[in-house]
Coordinates of C-alpha atoms in Angstrom, one line a residue:
M1409 CA -0.2 -0.1 -0.3
S1410 CA 1.1 3.6 -0.1
D1411 CA -0.6 6.9 0.8
L1412 CA -2.8 9.6 -1.6
L1413 CA -2.6 12.6 -0.1
G1414 CA -5.2 15.8 -2.2
L1415 CA -5.1 19.0 -0.4
S1416 CA -7.4 21.9 -2.1
F1417 CA -7.1 25.0 -1.0
D1418 CA -9.9 28.4 -0.9
G1419 CA -6.6 31.1 -1.9
P1420 CA -2.7 29.8 -3.4
A1421 CA -1.4 28.3 -0.4
S1422 CA 2.5 27.0 0.2
P1423 CA 2.4 23.9 2.3
A1424 CA 5.6 21.8 3.5
I1425 CA 5.2 18.2 3.4
S1426 CA 8.0 16.3 4.5
M1427 CA 8.3 12.6 5.4
S1428 CA 10.8 11.0 8.2
D1429 CA 14.1 9.6 7.0
D1430 CA 13.2 6.0 8.3
P1431 CA 11.4 3.6 6.8
W1432 CA 7.2 3.5 6.4
P1433 CA 6.4 2.1 9.7
L1434 CA 3.8 0.0 7.9
A1435 CA 5.4 -1.3 5.6
S1436 CA 7.3 -4.7 5.0
G1437 CA 8.2 -7.3 3.1
P1438 CA 9.1 -7.3 -0.7
D1439 CA 5.3 -5.8 -1.5
W1440 CA 7.2 -2.6 -0.5
R1441 CA 8.2 0.5 -2.4
S1442 CA 9.8 3.7 -2.0
G1443 CA 9.6 7.2 -4.0
W1444 CA 7.1 10.0 -3.5
G1445 CA 5.7 12.9 -6.0
I1446 CA 3.5 16.0 -5.8
A1447 CA 2.4 17.8 -8.6
W1448 CA 0.5 21.3 -8.4
Y1449 CA -1.0 24.3 -10.5
P1450 CA 0.8 27.1 -10.0
V1451 CA -0.5 30.6 -9.2
G1452 CA -2.5 31.5 -12.8
E1453 CA -1.5 28.7 -14.9
L1454 CA -3.3 25.6 -16.3
A1455 CA -0.4 23.6 -16.4
A1456 CA 1.0 21.7 -13.6
A1457 CA 4.1 21.2 -12.1
V1458 CA 5.7 17.6 -10.9
V1459 CA 8.4 17.0 -9.1
K1460 CA 9.4 13.2 -7.7
D1461 CA 11.9 11.0 -6.6
P1462 CA 10.9 7.4 -7.3
V1463 CA 14.0 6.0 -4.8
S1464 CA 13.7 8.5 -1.7
T1465 CA 11.5 7.8 1.6
G1466 CA 12.4 10.9 3.5
S1467 CA 13.2 14.4 3.6
D1468 CA 16.3 15.5 0.4
V1469 CA 17.6 18.1 -1.1
M1470 CA 14.3 18.0 -3.2
S1471 CA 12.8 18.5 -0.3
A1472 CA 14.4 21.0 0.6
V1473 CA 13.8 22.2 -2.5
L1474 CA 10.3 22.3 -2.0
R1475 CA 9.8 24.5 1.2
D1476 CA 11.3 27.5 -0.2
W1477 CA 10.3 27.3 -4.3
D1478 CA 8.1 30.2 -4.2
R1479 CA 6.5 28.0 -7.6
F1480 CA 5.5 26.1 -5.2
R1481 CA 1.9 28.0 -4.4
S1482 CA -1.3 26.2 -5.5
T1483 CA -4.8 25.9 -4.5
I1484 CA -4.8 22.3 -5.7
F1485 CA -2.1 19.3 -4.8
V1486 CA -2.1 15.8 -5.9
C1487 CA 0.7 13.8 -3.9
H1488 CA 1.7 9.9 -3.3
L1489 CA 4.0 9.7 -1.0
R1490 CA 5.9 6.5 0.3
G1491 CA 4.9 4.5 -2.2
A1492 CA 4.8 5.7 -5.6
A1493 CA 6.9 4.1 -7.8
K1494 CA 6.7 -0.1 -8.3
R1495 CA 10.3 0.1 -10.6
A1496 CA 12.8 2.6 -9.9
A1497 CA 12.2 5.5 -12.1
H1498 CA 10.5 8.2 -13.3
R1499 CA 8.8 6.9 -15.4
D1500 CA 6.7 4.8 -13.3
T1501 CA 6.3 6.9 -10.1
H1502 CA 3.2 8.8 -9.4
P1503 CA 1.7 11.3 -9.5
F1504 CA 1.1 11.4 -14.0
L1505 CA 0.7 14.6 -16.4
R1506 CA -1.4 14.7 -19.3
A1507 CA -1.8 17.5 -21.1
Y1508 CA -5.5 17.9 -22.8
G1509 CA -7.8 20.3 -23.5
G1510 CA -5.7 23.4 -23.1
R1511 CA -4.5 22.5 -19.6
T1512 CA -2.9 19.7 -17.5
W1513 CA -4.5 17.0 -15.8
S1514 CA -3.0 15.5 -13.2
I1515 CA -3.9 11.7 -10.6
A1516 CA -2.6 9.5 -8.3
H1517 CA -3.5 5.6 -7.6
N1518 CA -4.2 3.9 -4.8
G1519 CA -4.2 -0.1 -6.2
D1520 CA -3.6 -2.8 -8.1
L1521 CA -5.2 -3.4 -11.8
R1522 CA -5.2 -6.9 -13.3
G1523 CA -6.8 -8.4 -16.2
D1524 CA -6.4 -7.7 -19.8
L1525 CA -6.1 -3.9 -18.8
G1526 CA -5.5 -3.1 -22.9
A1527 CA -8.3 -4.6 -23.9
R1528 CA -11.1 -3.4 -20.7
L1529 CA -9.1 0.2 -20.7
P1530 CA -9.0 0.8 -24.4
I1531 CA -7.3 4.1 -25.5
H1532 CA -8.5 5.8 -28.1
G1533 CA -5.1 7.3 -30.1
P1534 CA -1.2 7.0 -29.6
E1535 CA -1.6 11.1 -27.8
F1536 CA -3.0 9.1 -24.5
E1537 CA -1.0 5.4 -25.1
P1538 CA 1.4 4.7 -21.4
I1539 CA 4.7 6.0 -21.1
G1540 CA 5.9 3.8 -18.2
Q1541 CA 4.2 0.2 -17.3
T1542 CA 1.9 1.2 -14.1
D1543 CA -2.0 0.5 -14.3
T1544 CA -2.2 4.0 -13.6
E1545 CA -1.2 5.0 -16.7
R1546 CA -3.7 3.2 -18.7
L1547 CA -6.3 4.5 -16.5
F1548 CA -5.3 8.1 -17.1
G1549 CA -4.8 7.4 -20.2
W1550 CA -8.7 5.9 -20.4
L1551 CA -10.2 8.6 -18.7
L1552 CA -8.8 10.9 -21.4
S1553 CA -9.3 8.6 -24.4
C1554 CA -13.1 8.4 -23.2
A1555 CA -13.4 12.5 -22.1
R1556 CA -12.0 13.2 -25.1
D1557 CA -14.6 10.4 -27.3
A1558 CA -17.2 13.0 -25.7
G1559 CA -16.0 16.6 -26.4
A1560 CA -15.2 17.3 -22.4
A1561 CA -12.2 19.9 -21.8
T1562 CA -13.0 20.0 -18.1
L1563 CA -14.1 16.5 -15.6
S1564 CA -17.4 20.0 -15.1
E1565 CA -17.8 19.1 -19.0
F1566 CA -17.1 16.0 -18.5
G1567 CA -19.9 15.1 -15.8
Y1568 CA -19.0 13.7 -12.7
D1569 CA -21.7 10.8 -12.5
R1570 CA -20.1 10.2 -15.8
L1571 CA -17.1 9.8 -14.4
A1572 CA -17.7 8.2 -11.4
D1573 CA -19.1 5.7 -13.8
L1574 CA -15.7 5.5 -14.8
F1575 CA -14.5 4.3 -12.1
A1576 CA -16.7 2.1 -11.0
E1577 CA -16.5 0.3 -14.7
A1578 CA -12.3 0.5 -14.0
N1579 CA -12.8 -0.7 -9.6
E1580 CA -14.5 -4.6 -12.0
L1581 CA -10.4 -5.0 -12.4
G1582 CA -8.6 -4.5 -8.7
T1583 CA -8.6 -2.2 -6.0
L1584 CA -8.7 1.4 -6.9
N1585 CA -8.1 4.7 -4.8
V1586 CA -7.8 8.0 -7.0
V1587 CA -6.8 11.8 -6.7
L1588 CA -7.1 13.5 -9.5
S1589 CA -7.3 16.9 -10.9
D1590 CA -7.7 18.8 -13.6
G1591 CA -6.5 22.2 -12.2
L1592 CA -10.1 23.4 -11.3
D1593 CA -11.2 20.4 -9.8
L1594 CA -10.2 17.8 -6.7
I1595 CA -11.5 14.3 -7.4
A1596 CA -10.4 12.1 -5.2
Y1597 CA -12.2 8.5 -5.6
Q1598 CA -12.4 5.3 -3.2
D1599 CA -12.4 2.0 -3.9
R1600 CA -15.2 0.7 -3.6
S1601 CA -14.3 -2.5 -1.5
G1602 CA -13.3 0.1 1.2
H1603 CA -9.5 -0.9 0.6
N1604 CA -6.8 1.2 2.2
P1605 CA -10.1 3.9 2.8
M1606 CA -9.5 7.3 2.3
S1607 CA -10.7 10.1 4.6
W1608 CA -12.1 13.7 4.7
R1609 CA -10.9 17.1 6.8
R1610 CA -11.8 20.8 6.0
R1611 CA -9.8 22.4 8.2
V1612 CA -11.6 26.3 9.0
P1613 CA -9.3 29.0 10.5
P1614 CA -8.0 29.6 12.7
H1615 CA -6.2 27.2 13.6
A1616 CA -5.5 25.5 16.7
A1617 CA -2.8 24.1 15.0
H1618 CA -1.1 24.3 12.0
V1619 CA 1.5 20.8 11.7
L1620 CA -0.3 17.6 11.0
E1621 CA 1.2 14.5 11.5
R1622 CA 1.0 10.9 11.7
N1623 CA 3.0 8.0 10.8
G1624 CA 5.9 9.4 9.7
I1625 CA 4.3 12.5 6.8
T1626 CA 4.0 15.8 8.6
L1627 CA 1.9 18.3 6.5
D1628 CA 3.0 22.1 8.2
L1629 CA 0.7 25.1 6.9
S1630 CA 2.2 27.3 9.0
G1631 CA 3.5 29.7 6.0
P1632 CA 3.2 33.5 6.7
L1633 CA 0.7 33.6 3.7
D1634 CA -1.6 30.6 4.6
E1635 CA -2.4 31.1 8.2
N1636 CA -6.5 32.8 7.1
R1637 CA -5.8 29.2 4.1
T1638 CA -9.4 27.4 4.6
A1639 CA -8.2 23.7 4.1
L1640 CA -9.5 20.6 2.0
V1641 CA -7.3 17.5 2.9
V1642 CA -8.5 14.0 2.0
S1643 CA -5.6 11.2 3.5
T1644 CA -6.0 7.6 3.2
E1645 CA -5.0 7.6 6.4
P1646 CA -6.0 11.0 8.8
L1647 CA -3.0 12.6 9.3
D1648 CA -4.0 14.4 13.3
D1649 CA -6.9 13.4 15.6
G1650 CA -9.3 16.1 15.0
E1651 CA -13.0 15.0 12.7
W1652 CA -12.3 13.4 9.8
T1653 CA -14.6 11.7 7.7
T1654 CA -14.2 8.6 6.3
M1655 CA -14.8 7.5 2.7
A1656 CA -17.9 5.6 2.3
P1657 CA -17.2 2.2 -0.6
G1658 CA -17.6 3.3 -4.5
Q1659 CA -17.8 7.4 -3.2
L1660 CA -16.5 10.1 -5.3
L1661 CA -15.9 13.6 -3.9
V1662 CA -15.6 16.4 -6.2
I1663 CA -13.5 19.0 -4.0
R1664 CA -12.7 23.2 -5.9
R1665 CA -11.6 25.9 -3.3
G1666 CA -11.6 24.1 0.0
A1667 CA -15.0 23.1 -0.5
I1668 CA -16.8 19.9 -1.4
H1669 CA -18.0 21.0 -4.8
Y1670 CA -20.1 17.5 -5.5
D1671 CA -20.9 14.4 -3.6
T1672 CA -21.9 11.5 -5.6
G1673 CA -22.1 9.4 -1.7
A1674 CA -21.3 6.3 -1.6
L1675 CA -21.9 3.5 -4.9
T1676 CA -22.1 6.8 -6.6
D1677 CA -26.2 7.6 -5.5
P1678 CA -25.4 11.5 -6.7
V1679 CA -25.9 14.3 -3.4
P1680 CA -25.0 18.0 -5.4
V1681 CA -23.7 20.4 -2.7
L1682 CA -22.4 22.7 -4.6
A1683 CA -23.8 23.4 -8.7
D1684 CA -22.3 25.5 -11.0
A1685 CA -25.0 27.2 -13.2
H1686 CA -26.2 24.5 -14.8
E1687 CA -26.5 21.9 -11.7
M1688 CA -28.3 23.8 -9.5
P1689 CA -28.6 21.7 -6.3
D1690 CA -32.1 21.2 -4.9
P1691 CA -32.2 22.7 -1.8
G1692 CA -33.1 19.7 0.2
L1693 CA -30.3 17.8 0.0
H1694 CA -27.6 17.3 2.1
T1695 CA -24.5 15.9 3.1
P1696 CA -22.5 15.0 5.5
G1697 CA -20.3 17.6 6.9
V1698 CA -22.0 20.2 4.9
T1699 CA -23.6 22.6 6.1
A1700 CA -27.1 22.9 4.4
A1701 CA -29.2 26.1 3.9
P1702 CA -31.2 27.3 7.0
V1703 CA -33.9 24.9 7.5
A1704 CA -36.0 28.4 7.6
A1705 CA -35.1 29.6 4.3
Q1706 CA -36.7 26.5 2.5
R1707 CA -40.1 26.7 4.0
R1708 CA -41.1 30.2 4.0
P1709 CA -44.5 31.4 2.5
P1710 CA -44.4 33.4 -0.3
E1711 CA -45.6 36.6 2.3
R1712 CA -46.2 37.7 5.4
L1713 CA -47.2 40.4 7.2
L1714 CA -45.2 40.8 10.6
E1715 CA -45.8 43.3 13.6
V1716 CA -42.7 44.9 14.7
N1717 CA -42.6 46.4 18.0
H1718 CA -38.9 48.2 18.4
R1719 CA -38.4 49.8 21.9
T1720 CA -34.6 51.5 22.6
T1721 CA -34.1 53.3 25.6
Y1722 CA -31.2 55.5 26.6
T1723 CA -30.9 56.3 30.5
Y1724 CA -27.6 58.4 32.4
D1725 CA -26.0 58.8 35.6
E1726 CA -26.4 62.6 35.4
P1727 CA -29.9 64.9 33.1
V1728 CA -29.3 65.6 29.6
V1729 CA -29.9 69.3 29.4
R1730 CA -29.8 70.0 25.2
S1731 CA -29.3 66.8 22.9
S1732 CA -29.9 66.1 18.5
H1733 CA -31.6 63.1 17.4
R1734 CA -32.1 60.6 14.3
F1735 CA -34.3 58.3 13.7
R1736 CA -34.7 55.2 10.8
L1737 CA -36.8 53.6 12.1
V1738 CA -39.4 53.8 9.1
P1739 CA -40.3 50.7 7.1
V1740 CA -39.1 50.1 3.3
R1741 CA -42.4 50.9 1.3
D1742 CA -42.0 49.7 -2.0
R1743 CA -43.5 46.6 -4.8
D1744 CA -42.3 44.4 -2.2
Q1745 CA -43.0 46.0 1.4
R1746 CA -46.1 47.4 1.7
I1747 CA -46.8 48.8 5.6
Q1748 CA -49.9 48.5 7.4
L1749 CA -49.8 51.0 10.1
H1750 CA -46.7 53.1 11.5
S1751 CA -46.2 54.5 14.8
L1752 CA -43.1 56.3 16.7
E1753 CA -43.2 57.6 19.9
M1754 CA -40.9 59.5 22.1
S1755 CA -40.9 59.6 26.2
V1756 CA -40.1 62.5 26.4
D1757 CA -40.7 66.8 24.7
G1758 CA -38.9 67.5 21.8
V1759 CA -39.1 69.1 18.0
R1760 CA -39.4 66.5 15.7
T1761 CA -38.7 67.2 11.6
D1762 CA -39.4 64.2 8.9
W1763 CA -37.5 63.6 5.9
E1764 CA -35.3 61.6 3.0
D1765 CA -32.2 60.9 2.9
V1766 CA -29.6 60.9 -0.1
F1767 CA -29.8 57.2 0.7
G1768 CA -33.5 56.8 0.8
N1769 CA -34.2 56.6 3.5
D1770 CA -36.9 58.0 6.2
V1771 CA -35.1 59.9 9.1
A1772 CA -37.1 61.4 11.8
G1773 CA -35.1 64.2 13.3
Y1774 CA -35.3 65.4 17.3
E1775 CA -34.9 67.9 18.9
I1776 CA -35.0 67.8 22.5
E1777 CA -34.3 70.6 24.9
D1778 CA -35.8 70.2 28.2
P1779 CA -33.6 68.2 30.8
F1780 CA -33.9 64.6 31.4
T1781 CA -31.9 61.3 32.6
E1782 CA -33.9 58.1 30.8
F1783 CA -35.7 58.6 27.2
S1784 CA -37.3 55.6 25.4
I1785 CA -38.1 55.5 22.1
V1786 CA -41.1 53.0 20.5
A1787 CA -41.4 52.2 17.0
R1788 CA -44.0 50.1 16.4
S1789 CA -45.2 48.5 12.7
I1790 CA -47.3 46.3 10.6
V1791 CA -45.5 45.1 7.4
R1792 CA -46.6 42.9 4.6
V1793 CA -44.1 41.8 2.7
R1794 CA -43.5 39.5 -0.1
E1795 CA -41.0 36.8 -2.0
L1796 CA -38.3 37.7 -4.6
E1797 CA -38.2 36.3 -7.5
D1798 CA -35.2 34.4 -7.1
P1799 CA -31.9 35.1 -9.5
S1800 CA -31.0 31.4 -9.5
R1801 CA -33.7 30.7 -11.5
R1802 CA -33.3 33.0 -14.0
A1803 CA -32.0 32.2 -17.7
D1804 CA -30.2 34.9 -18.4
R1805 CA -27.7 34.2 -15.9
P1806 CA -25.2 36.9 -15.8
T1807 CA -21.0 37.0 -14.8
I1808 CA -18.3 38.2 -13.3
P1809 CA -16.7 40.1 -13.7
L1810 CA -19.9 42.9 -14.4
V1811 CA -19.9 45.9 -17.2
W1812 CA -21.0 48.5 -15.8
M1813 CA -21.8 52.0 -18.3
P1814 CA -20.4 55.1 -17.5
W1815 CA -23.1 56.6 -15.9
Q1816 CA -23.7 53.4 -14.2
R1817 CA -20.5 53.5 -12.5
Q1818 CA -20.8 57.0 -12.0
M1819 CA -24.1 56.2 -9.7
M1820 CA -23.0 52.8 -8.1
L1821 CA -19.6 54.6 -7.4
P1822 CA -20.7 54.8 -3.1
Y1823 CA -21.4 50.8 -3.1
L1824 CA -18.3 49.6 -5.9
L1825 CA -15.1 51.0 -2.8
P1826 CA -14.1 48.9 -0.4
P1827 CA -13.0 49.8 2.8
E1828 CA -10.1 51.9 3.8
L1829 CA -7.8 48.8 4.5
P1830 CA -4.1 48.2 4.3
E1831 CA -3.3 46.7 0.6
I1832 CA -2.0 43.6 2.0
Q1833 CA -5.3 43.2 4.0
L1834 CA -7.3 44.2 0.6
L1835 CA -5.3 41.6 -2.0
E1836 CA -6.0 38.9 0.9
L1837 CA -9.6 40.0 0.9
S1838 CA -9.3 40.1 -3.4
E1839 CA -8.5 36.9 -3.3
L1840 CA -10.5 35.5 -1.2
A1841 CA -13.4 37.0 -3.5
T1842 CA -11.2 35.5 -6.1
G1843 CA -11.4 32.5 -5.3
F1844 CA -15.1 32.1 -4.6
A1845 CA -15.8 33.0 -8.3
E1846 CA -13.5 30.5 -9.7
R1847 CA -14.9 28.1 -8.0
N1848 CA -18.3 29.3 -9.1
R1849 CA -17.2 29.2 -12.8
N1850 CA -18.1 33.1 -12.6
D1851 CA -21.2 32.4 -12.7
L1852 CA -22.0 35.8 -10.5
W1853 CA -25.3 34.4 -8.4
A1854 CA -23.7 31.2 -7.3
T1855 CA -20.7 33.2 -6.2
L1856 CA -22.4 35.3 -3.8
E1857 CA -24.9 32.5 -2.7
D1858 CA -21.6 30.5 -2.1
M1859 CA -19.8 33.3 -0.2
N1860 CA -23.2 33.8 1.7
V1861 CA -23.7 29.9 2.8
T1862 CA -19.2 29.7 3.4
I1863 CA -20.1 32.7 6.0
H1864 CA -22.7 31.5 7.6
R1865 CA -21.1 28.4 7.7
D1866 CA -17.7 29.0 8.9
F1867 CA -17.9 31.6 10.7
T1868 CA -19.3 31.6 14.8
Y1869 CA -21.9 34.3 15.7
H1870 CA -20.4 35.6 18.6
P1871 CA -21.8 38.5 20.9
G1872 CA -19.4 41.2 22.6
A1873 CA -16.7 39.6 20.3
T1874 CA -16.2 42.7 18.4
T1875 CA -17.2 46.5 17.9
L1876 CA -18.6 49.0 16.2
A1877 CA -14.4 49.8 15.0
T1878 CA -13.9 45.8 14.1
T1879 CA -12.8 45.7 10.0
P1880 CA -13.6 43.2 7.8
W1881 CA -10.5 41.8 7.6
E1882 CA -10.3 40.9 11.8
V1883 CA -13.6 39.6 11.9
Y1884 CA -12.2 37.2 8.8
T1885 CA -9.7 36.2 10.8
K1886 CA -11.0 36.1 14.0
R1887 CA -14.4 33.8 11.8
A1888 CA -16.1 35.1 14.7
G1889 CA -19.1 38.5 15.5
V1890 CA -22.2 38.8 14.9
C1891 CA -24.4 40.3 11.9
Q1892 CA -23.2 43.3 11.4
D1893 CA -19.9 41.8 11.0
F1894 CA -20.9 39.4 8.2
A1895 CA -22.3 42.0 6.8
N1896 CA -19.8 44.4 6.3
L1897 CA -17.2 41.0 5.5
L1898 CA -19.6 40.5 2.5
I1899 CA -20.1 43.5 1.4
C1900 CA -16.4 43.8 1.5
L1901 CA -16.3 40.7 -1.0
A1902 CA -18.6 41.5 -2.7
R1903 CA -17.0 45.4 -4.0
L1904 CA -13.8 43.1 -4.4
T1905 CA -15.6 41.3 -7.4
G1906 CA -17.2 44.3 -9.1
I1907 CA -20.6 43.7 -7.1
P1908 CA -22.1 46.7 -6.3
A1909 CA -23.2 46.0 -2.3
R1910 CA -24.5 48.1 0.0
Y1911 CA -25.3 47.9 4.0
R1912 CA -28.9 47.1 5.3
T1913 CA -30.6 47.4 8.4
G1914 CA -34.3 45.7 9.9
Y1915 CA -35.7 43.1 11.6
I1916 CA -36.2 39.0 11.1
Y1917 CA -38.8 36.6 12.0
T1918 CA -36.7 33.6 13.2
G1919 CA -39.7 31.4 14.0
A1920 CA -38.5 28.5 15.4
D1921 CA -36.2 27.7 13.0
Y1922 CA -33.2 29.1 12.6
E1923 CA -30.7 28.7 15.1
N1924 CA -30.1 32.0 16.4
T1925 CA -33.3 32.9 17.5
M1926 CA -31.3 35.7 19.6
Q1927 CA -31.8 38.3 15.8
S1928 CA -35.6 38.7 16.3
E1929 CA -34.8 40.5 20.0
A1930 CA -32.4 43.1 18.6
S1931 CA -32.4 44.6 14.9
H1932 CA -30.8 43.0 12.3
A1933 CA -28.4 43.8 9.6
W1934 CA -27.6 42.4 5.7
V1935 CA -26.4 42.7 2.9
E1936 CA -28.2 43.9 -0.6
V1937 CA -26.4 43.3 -4.1
Y1938 CA -27.1 44.9 -7.4
L1939 CA -28.1 42.9 -9.9
P1940 CA -28.3 43.4 -13.7
H1941 CA -31.4 43.3 -14.8
L1942 CA -32.8 42.2 -11.5
G1943 CA -32.3 45.6 -9.6
W1944 CA -31.5 45.3 -5.4
R1945 CA -31.6 41.5 -3.8
G1946 CA -30.5 40.6 -0.2
L1947 CA -28.1 37.9 1.2
D1948 CA -28.2 37.4 5.1
P1949 CA -24.3 35.7 5.7
T1950 CA -26.0 35.8 9.8
N1951 CA -27.9 33.0 8.6
G1952 CA -26.4 31.9 5.1
C1953 CA -30.1 32.4 3.7
V1954 CA -31.6 34.7 0.5
V1955 CA -33.7 37.2 2.3
G1956 CA -37.5 36.8 1.4
P1957 CA -40.2 37.5 3.6
D1958 CA -39.0 37.0 7.2
H1959 CA -37.5 39.8 6.7
V1960 CA -38.4 43.5 7.1
R1961 CA -36.0 46.1 5.4
V1962 CA -36.3 49.7 7.4
A1963 CA -32.6 51.7 6.6
C1964 CA -29.7 50.9 3.6
G1965 CA -26.6 52.7 3.1
R1966 CA -23.0 52.8 2.2
N1967 CA -22.4 51.2 5.6
Y1968 CA -23.8 51.0 9.7
I1969 CA -23.5 54.5 10.1
D1970 CA -25.5 55.2 7.3
A1971 CA -28.4 53.3 8.0
T1972 CA -27.9 53.2 12.3
P1973 CA -31.6 52.6 13.6
T1974 CA -30.8 55.5 16.7
A1975 CA -28.0 57.9 16.7
G1976 CA -27.8 61.4 18.6
T1977 CA -25.6 63.6 20.3
I1978 CA -25.6 64.6 23.2
H1979 CA -25.0 69.2 23.9
R1980 CA -25.1 69.7 27.4
G1981 CA -25.4 67.4 30.4
G1982 CA -25.5 63.3 30.1
G1983 CA -22.2 61.8 31.7
A1984 CA -22.5 57.9 31.1
E1985 CA -25.0 56.1 29.6
S1986 CA -26.8 52.9 29.4
L1987 CA -28.4 51.8 26.3
H1988 CA -31.1 48.7 26.2
V1989 CA -33.0 47.4 22.8
E1990 CA -35.7 45.5 22.8
V1991 CA -37.3 44.2 19.4
R1992 CA -39.9 41.5 19.1
V1993 CA -41.1 40.4 15.7
E1994 CA -44.0 38.3 15.5
P1995 CA -46.1 37.1 12.1
L1996 CA -50.3 37.7 12.2
D1997 CA -52.6 36.1 10.2
P1998 CA -52.0 37.8 6.9
G1999 CA -56.1 36.8 5.7
P2000 CA -56.7 36.8 1.7
P2001 CA -54.5 36.8 -1.0
I2002 CA -53.6 40.8 -2.4
E2003 CA -53.1 42.2 -5.2
W2004 CA -49.1 43.8 -4.9

């Protein structure tokens, strides 16, 4: 037996892979073979690079070169360690590379295929004929020959179910564990008999440990540019004591940019996870180890009638003599949201002035000149909200990059500028955003939904972990925050991708289905992105769902400051201030459907 290792990162990474100089602890007898090989795709290239040594089992000069070489930076690595060669020759040492479809394909195989492979795995044409004498090259050439006959230049064009069927057919000839890549997808196939079982683990920052080690194989992910990388590792043996998922016999995983893109399940029972534009999944399907969309987002009705009660109370150690206040508490009135009742009451007498700000928000200004130590603002609204058109169902799905006319860009400029952060931080966040686009083949809506669901899945809702001054970079590195933080991060990623995005405040009805019912006890925040020919559409990264009739929209702007529900200035007096906010969102009987 030998060790397979496949790595897929959400952005370019430089892992250090090493092996002990001692003989393989699990190997003995004449079946033991030496050698190792690593293939990867240098950043920005469709051609793969490979280094291999048919005889060495440990660290040597080439291993040291790998650790320091600048080109050893990629999102995909295909590795065959300790036992990569059955003969002391490079031509028989895994992984193998072949050029096809304008890119390099790479493969590593663990197992043995027997019988008349020439007849069972026919290769049509000389370009894919094996150079060496391994069963793996015969398998590789047969797979590429089948892809060419089907007119497919990539794995996704060929079809993951069809690929799984080919692996199952080849698996009849012996044992077959495979790691395969076309530079975009990383494929892991588990032998149908369970031979030398493979396991996978998705590692999300912040990492408790950067070094994984087991049986003399060490994977070091401590590089200064890799600390914030998400990695999906698949291996013939778990590399640490973390939570690894063992692949089922006959299972095929498609991994793209650090996430499972497609999962056939055991014995090729297909379960799509993330999808290309032409492979939209059923939201009810779920794969173990992968977080599905929130249940509430799947079951909500086409419209709701919601009652919102929002009370804000300020208390001060000393009397406030004079103060000015601004309230953005009036829900939006438009074709998709109607106000049936709204009232705003203040506990202290003052002079009120109403206007519409530059973002279209209803603002109530309030000037108070009478002293007070406690001030309450109570907003009550009854709002009817309906479901919006699902962008994923449109036939004309836009792609990235979006092209804006000069006058459109002029209007959208405030929603296209990312926050002012150090260049090195913006570069890494831009790299992350680009990874989402590449993972979804530049499909605009699929990319945005992937960002939205990933933040929900990989980040922890942790009140008190951040402040109003917390930047998107700090949220990205800490992987924790509240709705405001997750909205700011998604806005930053969208803008770095050239997609206009704005900050939206409002309320959410969580019911009994959402994990975090605390969100309905305070004002909520999410993101709205502008889509060509559709307009503004909402994404809620806190819940990983598309905004719909559970959300009541109130104010919007470039950021929190533009849309804050309550703000003000104390001109004289006050001293120390304390704030208490109570929000209650409850559904009402909507009655018969109305004409929208």
